Structures are given as structure tokens and as C-alpha cells.
Amino acid sequence: MAFINLRNKEIQCKIVYYGPGRSGKTTNLEYVYGRFREYIRSDMVTIKTQEDRTLFFDFLPIGLGKIRDFEIRVQLYTVPGQVVYNATRRLVLKGVDGVVFVADSLMDRRKKNIISLNNLRENLTTYKKNIFKIPLVLQYNKRDLAKENIPLIPEHVINSDLNSKLNAPYFLASAVKGVNVINTLKTIIKMTVAAIEQNISQLSS
């Protein structure tokens, strides 16, 4: 559940970028950090792991709405994707309000995407959250590599693998080039804000 700061009139929500190692979670957040530096409310905190990094910063998404005159303050996180860091991933998910699942479009990463999504589902259940109910956006990253003739998982295949039951909104993206990075972020923020607003309405009715 989002944190409500009555004194500052802010509702603080937490969005986590999840996915297999080296799928582009960090690159997404680095792009956002560089593009919207004036709206970032904190330094970008980086915790290095073997092949991945955990990032964190506060983001004030101007123009994406308010909830009952309260500003929306977003905390953006990534998680390390490697199998050995599951305890860290589970810890980062604590209190999560929305998730972006960043899948790797490389053909040889197909199985790792599926394993990571199943891991997300399992870890969410730790906090009694349902992957079918939490705001969720899928991003199929590295689509730009098709121009370099690198084998990619076709859109219909990767979407069937990951999204046939979820029916979540998804984007074909290139985090390196910034393609659909912002659209992904805007969509998950809008979905998360709508879910929080609905929860608050139910609690106050």
C-alpha cells in the first residue's frame, strides 16, 4: 500500500523494474534519470552485484495526475536479475505498488524470461500480492538489435510466452536508444495511481 504523507500532501508509491539479468532494467532507469533530472528528488543510489545493479531514486512525475490534491511521488527501483539474488529481489518487492517486467528479446534468453516472470509471481505471493491484480506493464527490450541481424524472439512468441494469461499492456522497446522507455513509465504510473485511488476510495467508503 502506498505511503501517504499528510504534512507534505504527497502519496508515495513504489514501482519496481523486474526481469532477468542484463535485460535492460538498469538502462531504463538510467534513461529516465537522465531525461527527467529536474524532477528527480534524490540522488541515484546504486548497489552493484556481480552482473547487474540495483538502482533507486525518487521521481516526481509532473502532469501525470494527483489523488485528492495530493502530489504523486514515485520511487523507482530495479532488482538484480541473477538467480542467486532472489532474497534481494524479494526484499525490494516489499511494499511494491506497480511492476515493469523488462524481458530480454534475444532468442537465447527466452527461457530466462519465463523463469524470471515465474519468480516474480512467486515473490509477489510472499506479500500476498497477485500478479494478475497488481499494476503490471511488460516491456520487450533490445528490439533495436534486429537491425544488426541478431536473432530476436518474434513479438507474437514472446508475448505468447509471457503475456497470454496476463493480458498486460506491453511495449516493444530499446532502452539504449530510449524507444518506448517513457511510454512504459507513463503507463505503469497511470495504472498504479488508478489502483491506489481505487484502494483509497474503498477504504474511505
PDB file of C-alpha atoms in Angstrom:
ATOM      1  CA  MET A   1       0.000   0.000   0.000  1.00  0.00           C
ATOM      2  CA  ALA A   2       1.315   3.431  -0.908  1.00  0.00           C
ATOM      3  CA  PHE A   3       2.589   5.709   1.868  1.00  0.00           C
ATOM      4  CA  ILE A   4       0.509   8.854   2.473  1.00  0.00           C
ATOM      5  CA  ASN A   5       2.380  11.892   3.811  1.00  0.00           C
ATOM      6  CA  LEU A   6      -0.304  14.231   5.168  1.00  0.00           C
ATOM      7  CA  ARG A   7       2.120  17.033   6.110  1.00  0.00           C
ATOM      8  CA  ASN A   8       3.659  17.269   2.626  1.00  0.00           C
ATOM      9  CA  LYS A   9       0.397  16.282   0.884  1.00  0.00           C
ATOM     10  CA  GLU A  10       2.173  13.535  -1.011  1.00  0.00           C
ATOM     11  CA  ILE A  11       1.287   9.964  -1.839  1.00  0.00           C
ATOM     12  CA  GLN A  12       4.418   7.918  -2.230  1.00  0.00           C
ATOM     13  CA  CYS A  13       4.228   4.825  -4.404  1.00  0.00           C
ATOM     14  CA  LYS A  14       6.826   2.241  -5.313  1.00  0.00           C
ATOM     15  CA  ILE A  15       7.418   0.880  -8.806  1.00  0.00           C
ATOM     16  CA  VAL A  16       9.900  -1.937  -9.369  1.00  0.00           C
ATOM     17  CA  TYR A  17      11.592  -2.859 -12.644  1.00  0.00           C
ATOM     18  CA  TYR A  18      11.885  -6.649 -12.641  1.00  0.00           C
ATOM     19  CA  GLY A  19      13.319  -9.131 -15.126  1.00  0.00           C
ATOM     20  CA  PRO A  20      16.212 -11.469 -15.892  1.00  0.00           C
ATOM     21  CA  GLY A  21      19.803 -10.337 -15.538  1.00  0.00           C
ATOM     22  CA  ARG A  22      21.039  -7.922 -18.207  1.00  0.00           C
ATOM     23  CA  SER A  23      17.603  -7.477 -19.748  1.00  0.00           C
ATOM     24  CA  GLY A  24      17.881  -3.690 -19.563  1.00  0.00           C
ATOM     25  CA  LYS A  25      16.251  -2.742 -16.264  1.00  0.00           C
ATOM     26  CA  THR A  26      19.159  -0.533 -15.244  1.00  0.00           C
ATOM     27  CA  THR A  27      19.350   1.055 -18.690  1.00  0.00           C
ATOM     28  CA  ASN A  28      15.665   2.001 -18.425  1.00  0.00           C
ATOM     29  CA  LEU A  29      16.165   3.810 -15.151  1.00  0.00           C
ATOM     30  CA  GLU A  30      19.368   5.479 -16.275  1.00  0.00           C
ATOM     31  CA  TYR A  31      17.500   6.850 -19.296  1.00  0.00           C
ATOM     32  CA  VAL A  32      14.679   8.162 -17.097  1.00  0.00           C
ATOM     33  CA  TYR A  33      17.180   9.685 -14.673  1.00  0.00           C
ATOM     34  CA  GLY A  34      18.982  11.494 -17.475  1.00  0.00           C
ATOM     35  CA  ARG A  35      15.839  12.646 -19.257  1.00  0.00           C
ATOM     36  CA  PHE A  36      13.964  13.961 -16.217  1.00  0.00           C
ATOM     37  CA  ARG A  37      16.779  15.085 -13.977  1.00  0.00           C
ATOM     38  CA  GLU A  38      14.867  18.227 -12.887  1.00  0.00           C
ATOM     39  CA  TYR A  39      12.056  16.089 -11.457  1.00  0.00           C
ATOM     40  CA  ILE A  40      14.285  13.662  -9.593  1.00  0.00           C
ATOM     41  CA  ARG A  41      14.037  14.210  -5.858  1.00  0.00           C
ATOM     42  CA  SER A  42      17.112  12.277  -4.763  1.00  0.00           C
ATOM     43  CA  ASP A  43      20.476  11.021  -5.906  1.00  0.00           C
ATOM     44  CA  MET A  44      20.502   7.752  -7.789  1.00  0.00           C
ATOM     45  CA  VAL A  45      21.593   5.071  -5.351  1.00  0.00           C
ATOM     46  CA  THR A  46      23.463   2.172  -6.921  1.00  0.00           C
ATOM     47  CA  ILE A  47      24.217  -1.193  -5.348  1.00  0.00           C
ATOM     48  CA  LYS A  48      26.449  -3.326  -7.527  1.00  0.00           C
ATOM     49  CA  THR A  49      26.100  -7.089  -7.786  1.00  0.00           C
ATOM     50  CA  GLN A  50      28.049  -9.495  -9.954  1.00  0.00           C
ATOM     51  CA  GLU A  51      26.476  -8.785 -13.350  1.00  0.00           C
ATOM     52  CA  ASP A  52      23.713  -6.384 -12.509  1.00  0.00           C
ATOM     53  CA  ARG A  53      22.895  -3.420 -10.340  1.00  0.00           C
ATOM     54  CA  THR A  54      20.108  -2.358  -8.035  1.00  0.00           C
ATOM     55  CA  LEU A  55      19.152   1.264  -8.575  1.00  0.00           C
ATOM     56  CA  PHE A  56      16.858   3.557  -6.654  1.00  0.00           C
ATOM     57  CA  PHE A  57      15.705   7.162  -6.892  1.00  0.00           C
ATOM     58  CA  ASP A  58      12.670   9.329  -6.171  1.00  0.00           C
ATOM     59  CA  PHE A  59      10.747  10.763  -9.088  1.00  0.00           C
ATOM     60  CA  LEU A  60       8.078  13.485  -9.145  1.00  0.00           C
ATOM     61  CA  PRO A  61       6.020  12.800 -12.291  1.00  0.00           C
ATOM     62  CA  ILE A  62       4.643  16.256 -13.082  1.00  0.00           C
ATOM     63  CA  GLY A  63       1.487  16.179 -15.178  1.00  0.00           C
ATOM     64  CA  LEU A  64       0.508  12.601 -14.503  1.00  0.00           C
ATOM     65  CA  GLY A  65      -2.251  13.460 -12.099  1.00  0.00           C
ATOM     66  CA  LYS A  66      -2.991  13.875  -8.415  1.00  0.00           C
ATOM     67  CA  ILE A  67      -5.019  11.912  -5.935  1.00  0.00           C
ATOM     68  CA  ARG A  68      -7.370  14.171  -3.949  1.00  0.00           C
ATOM     69  CA  ASP A  69      -4.981  17.152  -4.212  1.00  0.00           C
ATOM     70  CA  PHE A  70      -2.038  15.047  -3.115  1.00  0.00           C
ATOM     71  CA  GLU A  71       1.071  15.063  -5.319  1.00  0.00           C
ATOM     72  CA  ILE A  72       2.266  11.703  -6.553  1.00  0.00           C
ATOM     73  CA  ARG A  73       5.800  10.817  -5.612  1.00  0.00           C
ATOM     74  CA  VAL A  74       7.240   7.706  -7.241  1.00  0.00           C
ATOM     75  CA  GLN A  75      10.106   5.591  -6.010  1.00  0.00           C
ATOM     76  CA  LEU A  76      11.699   3.690  -8.869  1.00  0.00           C
ATOM     77  CA  TYR A  77      13.728   0.538  -8.194  1.00  0.00           C
ATOM     78  CA  THR A  78      15.473  -2.138 -10.183  1.00  0.00           C
ATOM     79  CA  VAL A  79      16.342  -5.594  -8.893  1.00  0.00           C
ATOM     80  CA  PRO A  80      19.358  -7.802  -9.676  1.00  0.00           C
ATOM     81  CA  GLY A  81      18.237 -10.486 -12.115  1.00  0.00           C
ATOM     82  CA  GLN A  82      20.618 -13.319 -11.279  1.00  0.00           C
ATOM     83  CA  VAL A  83      19.149 -16.399  -9.612  1.00  0.00           C
ATOM     84  CA  VAL A  84      21.419 -16.123  -6.570  1.00  0.00           C
ATOM     85  CA  TYR A  85      19.960 -12.725  -5.625  1.00  0.00           C
ATOM     86  CA  ASN A  86      16.403 -13.869  -5.030  1.00  0.00           C
ATOM     87  CA  ALA A  87      16.448 -12.714  -1.404  1.00  0.00           C
ATOM     88  CA  THR A  88      17.338  -9.207  -2.602  1.00  0.00           C
ATOM     89  CA  ARG A  89      14.599  -9.247  -5.238  1.00  0.00           C
ATOM     90  CA  ARG A  90      12.042 -10.333  -2.660  1.00  0.00           C
ATOM     91  CA  LEU A  91      13.171  -7.595  -0.290  1.00  0.00           C
ATOM     92  CA  VAL A  92      12.937  -4.896  -2.971  1.00  0.00           C
ATOM     93  CA  LEU A  93       9.389  -6.031  -3.793  1.00  0.00           C
ATOM     94  CA  LYS A  94       8.239  -5.311  -0.250  1.00  0.00           C
ATOM     95  CA  GLY A  95       5.596  -2.589  -0.436  1.00  0.00           C
ATOM     96  CA  VAL A  96       5.555  -2.545  -4.236  1.00  0.00           C
ATOM     97  CA  ASP A  97       2.611  -0.811  -5.907  1.00  0.00           C
ATOM     98  CA  GLY A  98       3.415  -1.474  -9.579  1.00  0.00           C
ATOM     99  CA  VAL A  99       5.810  -3.579 -11.638  1.00  0.00           C
ATOM    100  CA  VAL A 100       7.504  -3.202 -15.019  1.00  0.00           C
ATOM    101  CA  PHE A 101       8.732  -6.553 -16.267  1.00  0.00           C
ATOM    102  CA  VAL A 102      11.648  -5.992 -18.655  1.00  0.00           C
ATOM    103  CA  ALA A 103      12.081  -9.036 -20.884  1.00  0.00           C
ATOM    104  CA  ASP A 104      15.161  -9.686 -22.998  1.00  0.00           C
ATOM    105  CA  SER A 105      14.261 -10.097 -26.667  1.00  0.00           C
ATOM    106  CA  LEU A 106      17.403 -12.076 -27.533  1.00  0.00           C
ATOM    107  CA  MET A 107      16.433 -15.523 -28.793  1.00  0.00           C
ATOM    108  CA  ASP A 108      18.749 -17.325 -26.383  1.00  0.00           C
ATOM    109  CA  ARG A 109      17.140 -15.548 -23.394  1.00  0.00           C
ATOM    110  CA  ARG A 110      13.661 -16.933 -23.969  1.00  0.00           C
ATOM    111  CA  LYS A 111      13.775 -19.448 -21.125  1.00  0.00           C
ATOM    112  CA  LYS A 112      15.299 -16.927 -18.693  1.00  0.00           C
ATOM    113  CA  ASN A 113      12.385 -14.534 -19.315  1.00  0.00           C
ATOM    114  CA  ILE A 114       9.875 -17.223 -18.405  1.00  0.00           C
ATOM    115  CA  ILE A 115      11.823 -18.251 -15.302  1.00  0.00           C
ATOM    116  CA  SER A 116      12.089 -14.636 -14.160  1.00  0.00           C
ATOM    117  CA  LEU A 117       8.367 -13.972 -14.639  1.00  0.00           C
ATOM    118  CA  ASN A 118       7.521 -17.089 -12.622  1.00  0.00           C
ATOM    119  CA  ASN A 119       9.949 -15.878  -9.968  1.00  0.00           C
ATOM    120  CA  LEU A 120       8.144 -12.521  -9.871  1.00  0.00           C
ATOM    121  CA  ARG A 121       4.808 -14.289  -9.395  1.00  0.00           C
ATOM    122  CA  GLU A 122       6.222 -16.404  -6.560  1.00  0.00           C
ATOM    123  CA  ASN A 123       7.879 -13.479  -4.801  1.00  0.00           C
ATOM    124  CA  LEU A 124       4.737 -11.350  -5.008  1.00  0.00           C
ATOM    125  CA  THR A 125       2.807 -14.074  -3.217  1.00  0.00           C
ATOM    126  CA  THR A 126       5.223 -13.621  -0.292  1.00  0.00           C
ATOM    127  CA  TYR A 127       3.495 -10.273   0.258  1.00  0.00           C
ATOM    128  CA  LYS A 128       0.045 -11.648  -0.611  1.00  0.00           C
ATOM    129  CA  LYS A 129       0.036  -9.822  -3.920  1.00  0.00           C
ATOM    130  CA  ASN A 130      -1.349 -11.372  -7.085  1.00  0.00           C
ATOM    131  CA  ILE A 131       0.474 -10.912 -10.383  1.00  0.00           C
ATOM    132  CA  PHE A 132      -2.914 -10.813 -12.112  1.00  0.00           C
ATOM    133  CA  LYS A 133      -4.116  -7.924  -9.946  1.00  0.00           C
ATOM    134  CA  ILE A 134      -1.076  -5.721  -9.352  1.00  0.00           C
ATOM    135  CA  PRO A 135      -0.486  -2.954 -11.940  1.00  0.00           C
ATOM    136  CA  LEU A 136       1.908  -4.558 -14.416  1.00  0.00           C
ATOM    137  CA  VAL A 137       3.475  -3.474 -17.713  1.00  0.00           C
ATOM    138  CA  LEU A 138       5.643  -5.707 -19.868  1.00  0.00           C
ATOM    139  CA  GLN A 139       8.492  -4.333 -21.930  1.00  0.00           C
ATOM    140  CA  TYR A 140      10.207  -6.422 -24.631  1.00  0.00           C
ATOM    141  CA  ASN A 141      13.597  -4.763 -24.733  1.00  0.00           C
ATOM    142  CA  LYS A 142      16.505  -4.766 -27.228  1.00  0.00           C
ATOM    143  CA  ARG A 143      14.282  -4.706 -30.336  1.00  0.00           C
ATOM    144  CA  ASP A 144      16.847  -2.399 -31.993  1.00  0.00           C
ATOM    145  CA  LEU A 145      19.227  -5.358 -32.308  1.00  0.00           C
ATOM    146  CA  ALA A 146      17.140  -6.712 -35.191  1.00  0.00           C
ATOM    147  CA  LYS A 147      18.915  -4.157 -37.402  1.00  0.00           C
ATOM    148  CA  GLU A 148      22.180  -5.893 -36.595  1.00  0.00           C
ATOM    149  CA  ASN A 149      20.737  -9.255 -37.677  1.00  0.00           C
ATOM    150  CA  ILE A 150      20.892 -10.599 -34.118  1.00  0.00           C
ATOM    151  CA  PRO A 151      18.220 -13.295 -33.659  1.00  0.00           C
ATOM    152  CA  LEU A 152      15.322 -11.969 -31.589  1.00  0.00           C
ATOM    153  CA  ILE A 153      12.238 -13.684 -30.222  1.00  0.00           C
ATOM    154  CA  PRO A 154       9.346 -12.732 -32.539  1.00  0.00           C
ATOM    155  CA  GLU A 155       6.794 -10.407 -30.968  1.00  0.00           C
ATOM    156  CA  HIS A 156       3.966 -12.940 -31.094  1.00  0.00           C
ATOM    157  CA  VAL A 157       6.169 -15.615 -29.488  1.00  0.00           C
ATOM    158  CA  ILE A 158       7.489 -13.511 -26.610  1.00  0.00           C
ATOM    159  CA  ASN A 159       4.013 -12.136 -25.982  1.00  0.00           C
ATOM    160  CA  SER A 160       2.570 -15.647 -26.000  1.00  0.00           C
ATOM    161  CA  ASP A 161       5.293 -16.861 -23.620  1.00  0.00           C
ATOM    162  CA  LEU A 162       4.821 -14.083 -21.086  1.00  0.00           C
ATOM    163  CA  ASN A 163       1.511 -12.372 -21.602  1.00  0.00           C
ATOM    164  CA  SER A 164      -1.046 -14.856 -22.908  1.00  0.00           C
ATOM    165  CA  LYS A 165      -2.707 -15.138 -19.497  1.00  0.00           C
ATOM    166  CA  LEU A 166      -1.777 -11.773 -18.006  1.00  0.00           C
ATOM    167  CA  ASN A 167      -3.038  -9.623 -20.897  1.00  0.00           C
ATOM    168  CA  ALA A 168      -0.968  -6.737 -19.546  1.00  0.00           C
ATOM    169  CA  PRO A 169      -0.076  -3.719 -21.688  1.00  0.00           C
ATOM    170  CA  TYR A 170       3.298  -4.200 -23.355  1.00  0.00           C
ATOM    171  CA  PHE A 171       5.835  -2.227 -25.362  1.00  0.00           C
ATOM    172  CA  LEU A 172       8.492  -3.166 -27.878  1.00  0.00           C
ATOM    173  CA  ALA A 173      11.442  -1.125 -26.701  1.00  0.00           C
ATOM    174  CA  SER A 174      15.055  -0.192 -26.919  1.00  0.00           C
ATOM    175  CA  ALA A 175      16.198   1.130 -23.557  1.00  0.00           C
ATOM    176  CA  VAL A 176      19.613   2.001 -25.015  1.00  0.00           C
ATOM    177  CA  LYS A 177      18.007   4.308 -27.573  1.00  0.00           C
ATOM    178  CA  GLY A 178      15.140   5.405 -25.319  1.00  0.00           C
ATOM    179  CA  VAL A 179      12.449   3.877 -27.540  1.00  0.00           C
ATOM    180  CA  ASN A 180       9.251   3.396 -25.509  1.00  0.00           C
ATOM    181  CA  VAL A 181      11.084   3.858 -22.206  1.00  0.00           C
ATOM    182  CA  ILE A 182       8.947   6.856 -21.290  1.00  0.00           C
ATOM    183  CA  ASN A 183       5.740   5.275 -22.608  1.00  0.00           C
ATOM    184  CA  THR A 184       6.427   2.275 -20.392  1.00  0.00           C
ATOM    185  CA  LEU A 185       6.956   4.521 -17.372  1.00  0.00           C
ATOM    186  CA  LYS A 186       3.899   6.700 -18.037  1.00  0.00           C
ATOM    187  CA  THR A 187       1.688   3.643 -18.426  1.00  0.00           C
ATOM    188  CA  ILE A 188       2.781   1.963 -15.202  1.00  0.00           C
ATOM    189  CA  ILE A 189       2.468   5.251 -13.265  1.00  0.00           C
ATOM    190  CA  LYS A 190      -1.066   5.821 -14.573  1.00  0.00           C
ATOM    191  CA  MET A 191      -2.083   2.251 -13.749  1.00  0.00           C
ATOM    192  CA  THR A 192      -0.513   2.459 -10.299  1.00  0.00           C
ATOM    193  CA  VAL A 193      -2.110   5.811  -9.465  1.00  0.00           C
ATOM    194  CA  ALA A 194      -5.521   4.497 -10.583  1.00  0.00           C
ATOM    195  CA  ALA A 195      -5.130   1.406  -8.398  1.00  0.00           C
ATOM    196  CA  ILE A 196      -4.099   3.464  -5.358  1.00  0.00           C
ATOM    197  CA  GLU A 197      -7.009   5.850  -5.868  1.00  0.00           C
ATOM    198  CA  GLN A 198      -9.404   2.901  -6.043  1.00  0.00           C
ATOM    199  CA  ASN A 199      -7.953   1.416  -2.847  1.00  0.00           C
ATOM    200  CA  ILE A 200      -8.278   4.734  -1.006  1.00  0.00           C
ATOM    201  CA  SER A 201     -11.891   5.100  -2.167  1.00  0.00           C
ATOM    202  CA  GLN A 202     -12.730   1.602  -0.940  1.00  0.00           C
ATOM    203  CA  LEU A 203     -11.097   2.265   2.435  1.00  0.00           C
ATOM    204  CA  SER A 204     -12.934   5.550   2.951  1.00  0.00           C
ATOM    205  CA  SER A 205     -16.364   4.307   1.831  1.00  0.00           C
TER     206      SER A 205
END
